[in-house]
Short mmCIF file of C-alpha atoms in Angstrom, two decimals:
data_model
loop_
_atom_site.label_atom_id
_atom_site.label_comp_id
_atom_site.label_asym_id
_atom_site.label_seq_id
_atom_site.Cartn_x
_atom_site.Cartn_y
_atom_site.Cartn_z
CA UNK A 1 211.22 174.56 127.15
CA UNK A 2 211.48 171.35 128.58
CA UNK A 3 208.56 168.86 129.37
CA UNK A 4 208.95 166.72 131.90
CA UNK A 5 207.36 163.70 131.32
CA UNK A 6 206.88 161.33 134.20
CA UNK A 7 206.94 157.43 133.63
CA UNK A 8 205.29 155.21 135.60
CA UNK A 9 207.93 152.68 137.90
CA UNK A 10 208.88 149.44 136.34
CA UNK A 11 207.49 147.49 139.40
CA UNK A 12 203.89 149.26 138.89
CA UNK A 13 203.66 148.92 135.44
CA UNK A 14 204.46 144.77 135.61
CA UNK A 15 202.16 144.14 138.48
CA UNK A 16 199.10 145.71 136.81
CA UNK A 17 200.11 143.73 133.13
CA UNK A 18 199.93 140.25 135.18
CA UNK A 19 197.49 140.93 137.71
CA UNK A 20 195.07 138.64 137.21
CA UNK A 21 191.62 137.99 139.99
CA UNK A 22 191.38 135.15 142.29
CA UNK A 23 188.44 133.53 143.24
CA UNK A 24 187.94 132.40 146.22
CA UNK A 25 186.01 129.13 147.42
CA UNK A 26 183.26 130.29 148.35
CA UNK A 27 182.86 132.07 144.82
CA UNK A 28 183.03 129.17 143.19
CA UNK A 29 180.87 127.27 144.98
CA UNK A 30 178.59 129.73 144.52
CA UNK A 31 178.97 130.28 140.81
CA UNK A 32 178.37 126.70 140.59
CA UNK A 33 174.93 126.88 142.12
CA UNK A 34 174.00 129.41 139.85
CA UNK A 35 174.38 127.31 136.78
CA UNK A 36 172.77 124.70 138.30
CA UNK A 37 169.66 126.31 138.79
CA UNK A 38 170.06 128.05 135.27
CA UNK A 39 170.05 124.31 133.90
CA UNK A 40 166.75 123.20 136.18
CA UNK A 41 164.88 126.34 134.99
CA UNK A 42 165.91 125.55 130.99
CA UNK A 43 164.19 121.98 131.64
CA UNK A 44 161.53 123.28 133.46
CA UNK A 45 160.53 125.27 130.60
CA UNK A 46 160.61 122.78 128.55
CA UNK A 47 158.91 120.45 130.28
CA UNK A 48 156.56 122.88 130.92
CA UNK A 49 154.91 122.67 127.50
CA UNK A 50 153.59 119.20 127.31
CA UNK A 51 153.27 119.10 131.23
CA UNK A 52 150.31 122.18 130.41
CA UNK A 53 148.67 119.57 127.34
CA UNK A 54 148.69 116.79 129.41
CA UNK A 55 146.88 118.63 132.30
CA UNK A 56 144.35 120.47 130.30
CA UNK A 57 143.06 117.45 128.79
CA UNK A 58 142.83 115.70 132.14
CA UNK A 59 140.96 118.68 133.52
CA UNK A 60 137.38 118.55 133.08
CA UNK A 61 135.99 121.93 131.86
CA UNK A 62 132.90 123.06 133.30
CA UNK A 63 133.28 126.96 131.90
CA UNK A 64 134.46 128.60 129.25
CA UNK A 65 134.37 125.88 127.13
CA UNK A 66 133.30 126.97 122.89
CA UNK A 67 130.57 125.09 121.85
CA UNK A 68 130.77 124.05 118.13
CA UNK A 69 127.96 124.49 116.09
CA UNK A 70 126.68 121.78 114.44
CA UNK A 71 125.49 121.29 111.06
CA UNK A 72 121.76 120.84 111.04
CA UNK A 73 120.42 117.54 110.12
CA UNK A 74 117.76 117.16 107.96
CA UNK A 75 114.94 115.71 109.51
CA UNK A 76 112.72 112.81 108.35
CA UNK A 77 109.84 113.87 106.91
CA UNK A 78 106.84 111.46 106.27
CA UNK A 79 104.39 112.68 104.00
CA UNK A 80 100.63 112.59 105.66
CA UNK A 81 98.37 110.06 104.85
CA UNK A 82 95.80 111.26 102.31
CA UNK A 83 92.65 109.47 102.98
CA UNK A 84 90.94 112.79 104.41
CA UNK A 85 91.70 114.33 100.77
CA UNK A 86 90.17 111.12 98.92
CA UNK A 87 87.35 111.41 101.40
CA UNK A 88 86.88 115.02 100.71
CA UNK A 89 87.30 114.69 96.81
CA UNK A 90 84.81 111.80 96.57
CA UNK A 91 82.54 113.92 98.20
CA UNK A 92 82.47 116.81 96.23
CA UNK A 93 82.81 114.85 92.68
CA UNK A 94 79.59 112.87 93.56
CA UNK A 95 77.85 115.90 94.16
CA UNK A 96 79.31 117.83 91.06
CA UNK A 97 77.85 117.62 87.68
CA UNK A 98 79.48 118.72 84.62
CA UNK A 99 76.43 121.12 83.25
CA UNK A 100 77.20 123.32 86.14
CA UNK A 101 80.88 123.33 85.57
CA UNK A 102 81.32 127.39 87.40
CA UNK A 103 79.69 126.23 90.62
CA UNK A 104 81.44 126.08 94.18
CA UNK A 105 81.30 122.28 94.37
CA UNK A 106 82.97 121.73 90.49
CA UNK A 107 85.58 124.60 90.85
CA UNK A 108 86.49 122.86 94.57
CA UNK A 109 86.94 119.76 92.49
CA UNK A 110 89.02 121.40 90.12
CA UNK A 111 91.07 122.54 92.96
CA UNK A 112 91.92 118.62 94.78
CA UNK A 113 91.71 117.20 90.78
CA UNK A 114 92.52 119.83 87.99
CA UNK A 115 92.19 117.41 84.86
CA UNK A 116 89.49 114.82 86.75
CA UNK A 117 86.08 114.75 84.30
CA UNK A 118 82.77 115.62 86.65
CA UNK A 119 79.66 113.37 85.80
CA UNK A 120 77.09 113.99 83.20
CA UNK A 121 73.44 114.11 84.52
CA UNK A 122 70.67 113.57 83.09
CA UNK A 123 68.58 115.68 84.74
CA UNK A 124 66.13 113.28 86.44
CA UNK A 125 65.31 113.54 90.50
CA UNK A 126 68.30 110.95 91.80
CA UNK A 127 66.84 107.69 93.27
CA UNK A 128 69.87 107.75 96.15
CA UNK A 129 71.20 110.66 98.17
CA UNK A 130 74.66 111.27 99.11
CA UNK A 131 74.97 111.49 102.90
CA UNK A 132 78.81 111.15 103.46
CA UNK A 133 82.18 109.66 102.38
CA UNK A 134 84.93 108.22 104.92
CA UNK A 135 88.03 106.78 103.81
CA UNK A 136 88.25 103.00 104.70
CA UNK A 137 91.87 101.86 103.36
CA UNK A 138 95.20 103.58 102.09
CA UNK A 139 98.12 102.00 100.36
CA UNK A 140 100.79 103.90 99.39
CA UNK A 141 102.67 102.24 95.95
CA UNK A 142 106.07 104.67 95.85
CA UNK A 143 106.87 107.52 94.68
CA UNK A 144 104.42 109.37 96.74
CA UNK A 145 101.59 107.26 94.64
CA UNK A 146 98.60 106.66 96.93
CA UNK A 147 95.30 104.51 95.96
CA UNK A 148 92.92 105.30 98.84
CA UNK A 149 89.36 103.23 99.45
CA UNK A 150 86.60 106.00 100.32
CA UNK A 151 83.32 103.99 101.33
CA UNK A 152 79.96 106.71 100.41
CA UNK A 153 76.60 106.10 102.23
CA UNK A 154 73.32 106.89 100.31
CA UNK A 155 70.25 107.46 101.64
CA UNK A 156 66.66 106.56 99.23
CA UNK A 157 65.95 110.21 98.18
CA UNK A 158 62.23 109.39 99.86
CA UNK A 159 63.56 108.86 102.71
CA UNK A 160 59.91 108.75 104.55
CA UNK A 161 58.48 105.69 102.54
CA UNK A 162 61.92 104.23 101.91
CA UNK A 163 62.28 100.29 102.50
CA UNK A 164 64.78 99.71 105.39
CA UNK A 165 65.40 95.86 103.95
CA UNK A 166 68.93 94.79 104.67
CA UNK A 167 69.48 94.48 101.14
CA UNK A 168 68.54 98.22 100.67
CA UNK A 169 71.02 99.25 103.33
CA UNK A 170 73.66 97.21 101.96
CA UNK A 171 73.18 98.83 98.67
CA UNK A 172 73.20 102.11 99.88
CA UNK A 173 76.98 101.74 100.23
CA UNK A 174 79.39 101.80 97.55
CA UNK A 175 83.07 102.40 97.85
CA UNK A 176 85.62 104.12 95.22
CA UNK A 177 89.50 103.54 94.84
CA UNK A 178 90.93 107.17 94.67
CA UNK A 179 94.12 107.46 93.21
CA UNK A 180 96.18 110.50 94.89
CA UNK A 181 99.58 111.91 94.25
CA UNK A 182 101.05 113.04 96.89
CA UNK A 183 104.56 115.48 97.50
CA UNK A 184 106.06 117.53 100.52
CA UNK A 185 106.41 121.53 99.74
CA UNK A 186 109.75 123.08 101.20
CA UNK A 187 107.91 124.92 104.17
CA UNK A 188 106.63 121.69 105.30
CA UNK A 189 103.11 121.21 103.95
CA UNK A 190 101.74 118.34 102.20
CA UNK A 191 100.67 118.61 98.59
CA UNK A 192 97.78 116.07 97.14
CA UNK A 193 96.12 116.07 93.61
CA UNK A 194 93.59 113.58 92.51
CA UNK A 195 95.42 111.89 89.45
CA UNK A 196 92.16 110.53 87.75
CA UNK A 197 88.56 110.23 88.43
CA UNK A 198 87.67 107.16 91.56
CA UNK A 199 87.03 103.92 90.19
CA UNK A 200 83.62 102.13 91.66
CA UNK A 201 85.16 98.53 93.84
CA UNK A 202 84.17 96.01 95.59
CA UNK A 203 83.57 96.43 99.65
CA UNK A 204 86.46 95.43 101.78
CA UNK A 205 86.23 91.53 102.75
CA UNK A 206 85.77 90.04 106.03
CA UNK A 207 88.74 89.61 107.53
CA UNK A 208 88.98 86.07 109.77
CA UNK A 209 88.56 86.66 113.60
CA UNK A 210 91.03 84.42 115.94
CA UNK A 211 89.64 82.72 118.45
CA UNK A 212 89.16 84.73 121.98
CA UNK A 213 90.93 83.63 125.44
CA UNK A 214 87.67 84.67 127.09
CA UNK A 215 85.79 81.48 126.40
CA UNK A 216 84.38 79.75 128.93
CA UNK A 217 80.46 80.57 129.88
CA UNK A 218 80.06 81.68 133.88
CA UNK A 219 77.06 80.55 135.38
CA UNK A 220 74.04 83.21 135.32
CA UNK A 221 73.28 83.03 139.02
CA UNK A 222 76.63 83.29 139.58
CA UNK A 223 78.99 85.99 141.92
CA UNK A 224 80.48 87.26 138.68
CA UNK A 225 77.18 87.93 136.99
CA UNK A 226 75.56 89.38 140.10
CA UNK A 227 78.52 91.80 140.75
CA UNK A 228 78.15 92.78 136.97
CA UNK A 229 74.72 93.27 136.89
CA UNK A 230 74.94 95.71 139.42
CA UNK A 231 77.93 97.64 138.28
CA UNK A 232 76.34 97.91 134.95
CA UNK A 233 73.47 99.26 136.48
CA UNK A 234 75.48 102.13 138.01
CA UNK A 235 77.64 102.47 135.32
CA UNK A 236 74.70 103.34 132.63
CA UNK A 237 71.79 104.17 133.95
CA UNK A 238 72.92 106.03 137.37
CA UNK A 239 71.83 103.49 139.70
CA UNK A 240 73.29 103.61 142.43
CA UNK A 241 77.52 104.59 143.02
CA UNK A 242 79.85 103.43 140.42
CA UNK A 243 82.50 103.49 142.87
CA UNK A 244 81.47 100.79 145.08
CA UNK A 245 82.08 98.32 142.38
CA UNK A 246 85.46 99.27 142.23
CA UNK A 247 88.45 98.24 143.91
CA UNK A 248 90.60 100.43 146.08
CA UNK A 249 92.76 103.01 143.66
CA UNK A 250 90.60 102.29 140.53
CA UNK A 251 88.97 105.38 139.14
CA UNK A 252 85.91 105.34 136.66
CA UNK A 253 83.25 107.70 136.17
CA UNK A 254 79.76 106.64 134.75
CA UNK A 255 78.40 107.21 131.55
CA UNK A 256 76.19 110.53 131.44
CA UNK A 257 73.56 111.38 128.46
CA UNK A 258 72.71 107.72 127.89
CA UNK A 259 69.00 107.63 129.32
CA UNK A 260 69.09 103.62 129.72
CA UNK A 261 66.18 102.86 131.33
CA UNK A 262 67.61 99.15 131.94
CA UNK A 263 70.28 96.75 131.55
CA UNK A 264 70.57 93.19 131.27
CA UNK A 265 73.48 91.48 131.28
CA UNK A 266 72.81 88.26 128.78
CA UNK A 267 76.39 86.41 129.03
CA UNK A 268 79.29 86.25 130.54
CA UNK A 269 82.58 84.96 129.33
CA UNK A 270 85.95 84.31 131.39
CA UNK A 271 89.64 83.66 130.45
CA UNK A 272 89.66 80.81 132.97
CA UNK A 273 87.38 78.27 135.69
CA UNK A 274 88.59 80.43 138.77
CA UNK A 275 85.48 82.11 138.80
CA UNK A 276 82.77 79.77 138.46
CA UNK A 277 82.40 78.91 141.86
CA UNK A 278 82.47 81.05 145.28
CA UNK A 279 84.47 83.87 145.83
CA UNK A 280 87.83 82.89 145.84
CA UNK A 281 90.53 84.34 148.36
CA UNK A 282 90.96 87.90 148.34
CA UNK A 283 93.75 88.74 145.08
CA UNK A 284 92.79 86.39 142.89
CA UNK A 285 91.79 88.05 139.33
CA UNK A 286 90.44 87.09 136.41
CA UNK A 287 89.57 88.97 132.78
CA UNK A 288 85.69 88.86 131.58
CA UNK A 289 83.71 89.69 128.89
CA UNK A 290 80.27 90.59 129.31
CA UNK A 291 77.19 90.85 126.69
CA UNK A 292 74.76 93.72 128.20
CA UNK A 293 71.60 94.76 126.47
CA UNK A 294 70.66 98.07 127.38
CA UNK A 295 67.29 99.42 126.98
CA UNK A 296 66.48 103.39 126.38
CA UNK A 297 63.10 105.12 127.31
CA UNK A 298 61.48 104.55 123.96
CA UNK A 299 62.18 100.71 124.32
CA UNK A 300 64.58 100.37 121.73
CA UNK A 301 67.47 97.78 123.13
CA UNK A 302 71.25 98.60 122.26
CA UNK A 303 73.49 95.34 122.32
CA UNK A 304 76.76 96.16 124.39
CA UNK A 305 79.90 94.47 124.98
CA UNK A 306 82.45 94.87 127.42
CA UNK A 307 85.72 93.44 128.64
CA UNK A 308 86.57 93.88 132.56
CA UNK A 309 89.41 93.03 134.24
CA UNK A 310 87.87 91.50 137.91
CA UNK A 311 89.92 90.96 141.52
CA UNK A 312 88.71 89.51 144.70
CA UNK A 313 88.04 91.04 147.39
CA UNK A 314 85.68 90.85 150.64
CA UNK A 315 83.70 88.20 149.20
CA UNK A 316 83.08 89.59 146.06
CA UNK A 317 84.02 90.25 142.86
CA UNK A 318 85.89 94.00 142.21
CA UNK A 319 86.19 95.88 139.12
CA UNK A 320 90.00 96.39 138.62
CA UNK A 321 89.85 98.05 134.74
CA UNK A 322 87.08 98.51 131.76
CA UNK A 323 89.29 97.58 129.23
CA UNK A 324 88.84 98.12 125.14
CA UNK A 325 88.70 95.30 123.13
CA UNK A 326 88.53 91.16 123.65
CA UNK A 327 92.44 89.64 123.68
CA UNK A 328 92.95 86.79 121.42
CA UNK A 329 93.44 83.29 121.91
CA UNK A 330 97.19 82.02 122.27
CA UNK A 331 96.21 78.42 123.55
CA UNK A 332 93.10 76.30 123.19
CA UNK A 333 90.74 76.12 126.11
CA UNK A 334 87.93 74.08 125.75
CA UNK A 335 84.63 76.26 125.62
CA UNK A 336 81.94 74.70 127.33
CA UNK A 337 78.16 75.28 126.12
CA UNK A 338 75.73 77.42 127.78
CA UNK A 339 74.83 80.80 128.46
CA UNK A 340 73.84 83.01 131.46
CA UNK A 341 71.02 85.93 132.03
CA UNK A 342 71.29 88.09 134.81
CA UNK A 343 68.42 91.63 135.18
CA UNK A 344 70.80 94.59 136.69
CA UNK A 345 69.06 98.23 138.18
CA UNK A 346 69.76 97.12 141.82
CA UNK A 347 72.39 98.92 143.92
CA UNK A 348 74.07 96.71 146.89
#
C-alpha cells in the first residue's frame, strides 16, 4: 500500500517563509501617538506625588483634621495665705489652758498646732477678756515658712465699771507673731500647722502718709459746699432725691439703715482753684474731698470723709463719682489756710 503524500508547491512554501507585514503610514503615525501619550501618563504619575504634598499643605483644612492631644501642663499653684489659720489658732490658744487639756478648745489646738504648749492658769478670775483675733501682717520666708502678725482685742472683764481711758483701750490690744508652716496636698488643698507657740510683739508702726493732691480749702459759702451739703443730706439721711445731685448717666443709691438725724459738712478740700469762684462753664470738673459730721438720733456725731469727683453743669456743681480713698500728691500745690462749715438737711 502506497501513501500518497502531498507536498506543498515550492512557490507557496517560499512566500509564506519571507512574508513579512507592512505597515502602512497611517499605522505608524498612529503607533507613534500611542507612545507618546504612554510617556505623558509615566510623568504624570510621577509628578503626581509631590504635586498632591504640595497642594495639601496649601489647602487649609477646615474638617477632618486629628487633633493631637496635648500633654497637660502643670499648673501654678500658689499656696493660700495663712493669716485666717494664725487668726484662728491665736484664738483658740488664748482661750485654752493646759489643766483642761481634753476640752474642745485644747484638742482644736492640738489639731492647727500638735506639739504647741497651752498656758498654765492660775486659776484667778482674768482681769482682760478675749473678744477677737484678726490677722494684721503675713510674710512668707521660703520654703512654705510663714510668720503671720494676729492683733487680739481684750475687753476689762467688768466691763460695766471699766475705765474707757485711751490708755486702757490701747492696752487692751496686743498682737502675736505666729509662725505657720505651710504645704499644698496633691488634691489641691492647703495644709497649715502652727510650728511653735505665738510670740507677744510690738504693734505695727505708723507708716508715713504722702501728701494729698486735694489741698486747697474751698470757701464755706461757696457753690461747692452748698451743692455738697445738700447731696449729703440726701445721700444719708433721706432728704430729699439723691439723684438730682447727680449728673446725667451717674447712678448712686443712698445709704439705708443709717438713722442720721443731720449732717454737716465741716471742710472742703479741692485738687485745684477752678472751683473757688462761680460756676464755671458747663464740663469743667474737678476732684473734692469733703469732711461731713453726721449726727444719729441719740446725738452721738460720726466723723465722715469722702472723696467726689464734681462736673459743671447748669450752674451748679454735679456729682460725677463717690470715689474710695484720697489720691496722693505728685506735685506741690501750695495749701492755703482756712477752713469752711456748711449745715446740710435741705433739698433744692
Amino acid at each position: 500500500m502506497t501513501t500518497d503524500v502531498r507536498q506543498p508547491p515550492p512557490s507557496t512554501v517560499a512566500s509564506a517563509a519571507l512574508h513579512t507585514p507592512r505597515l502602512s503610514l497611517r499605522s505608524l503615525r498612529t503607533t507613534r501617538r500611542g507612545v507618546s501619550l504612554a510617556r505623558i501618563g509615566v510623568w504624570a504619575a510621577l509628578a503626581a506625588g509631590p504635586l498632591a504634598l504640595l497642594t495639601n499643605c496649601a489647602t487649609p483644612h477646615t474638617s477632618g483634621a486629628v487633633v493631637q492631644p496635648k500633654a497637660p501642663v502643670a499648673a501654678a499653684v500658689r499656696i493660700a495665705d495663712p493669716g485666717g489659720v494664725a487668726a484662728l489658732f491665736t484664738d483658740l490658744w488664748l482661750r485654752s489652758g493646759s489643766a483642761d487639756d481634753q476640752s474642745g478648745t485644747a484638742q482644736a489646738v492640738r489639731a492647727l498646732a500638735p506639739t504647741v504648749a497651752l498656758p498654765q492658769r492660775s486659776g484667778k478670775p482674768a482681769g482682760l477678756v478675749l473678744q477677737r483675733t484678726v490677722a494684721v501682717r503675713s510674710v512668707e520666708l521660703g520654703n512654705g515658712s510663714w510668720s503671720v502678725v494676729v492683733a487680739a482685742q481684750f475687753d476689762s472683764a467688768g466691763a460695766q465699771g471699766a475705765s474707757t481711758t485711751p490708755a486702757v483701750r490701747l492696752r487692751s490690744v496686743r498682737y502675736f507673731a505666729v509662725p505657720v508652716q505651710s504645704a499644698e496636698h496633691s488634691d489641691g488643698a492647703g495644709a497649715f500647722t502652727v510650728t511653735a507657740p505665738p510670740a507677744e510683739v510690738a504693734g505695727p508702726a505708723s507708716a508715713p502718709v504722702p501728701e494729698s493732691t486735694l489741698s486747697r480749702p474751698l470757701p464755706t459759702n461757696g457753690p461747692v459746699t452748698r451743692s455738697l451739703a445738700e447731696f449729703f443730706a440726701a445721700y444719708l439721711t433721706g432728704v430729699g432725691e439723691v439723684d438730682r445731685y447727680l449728673s446725667p448717666g451717674t447712678a448712686l443709691a443712698a445709704v439705708r439703715g443709717t438713722r442720721y438725724r443731720s449732717v454737716t459738712v465741716d471742710q472742703v478740700d479741692a485738687d485745684s482753684d477752678s472751683a473757688d469762684g462761680a460756676v464755671p462753664n458747663a464740663g469743667r470738673r474737678v476732684t473734692v474731698r469733703a469732711q461731713v459730721t453726721a449726727t444719729d438720733p441719740a446725738g452721738d456725731q460720726w466723723p465722715l470723709s469722702y472723696v467726689l469727683s464734681l462736673a459743671a453743669r447748669g450752674g451748679r456743681w454735679e456729682v460725677t463719682a463717690l470715689e474710695a480713698g484720697a489720691p496722693l500728691k505728685t506735685t506741690h500745690v501750695q495749701t492755703t489756710p482756712g477752713a469752711g462749715t456748711a449745715t446740710g438737711g435741705e433739698g433744692r
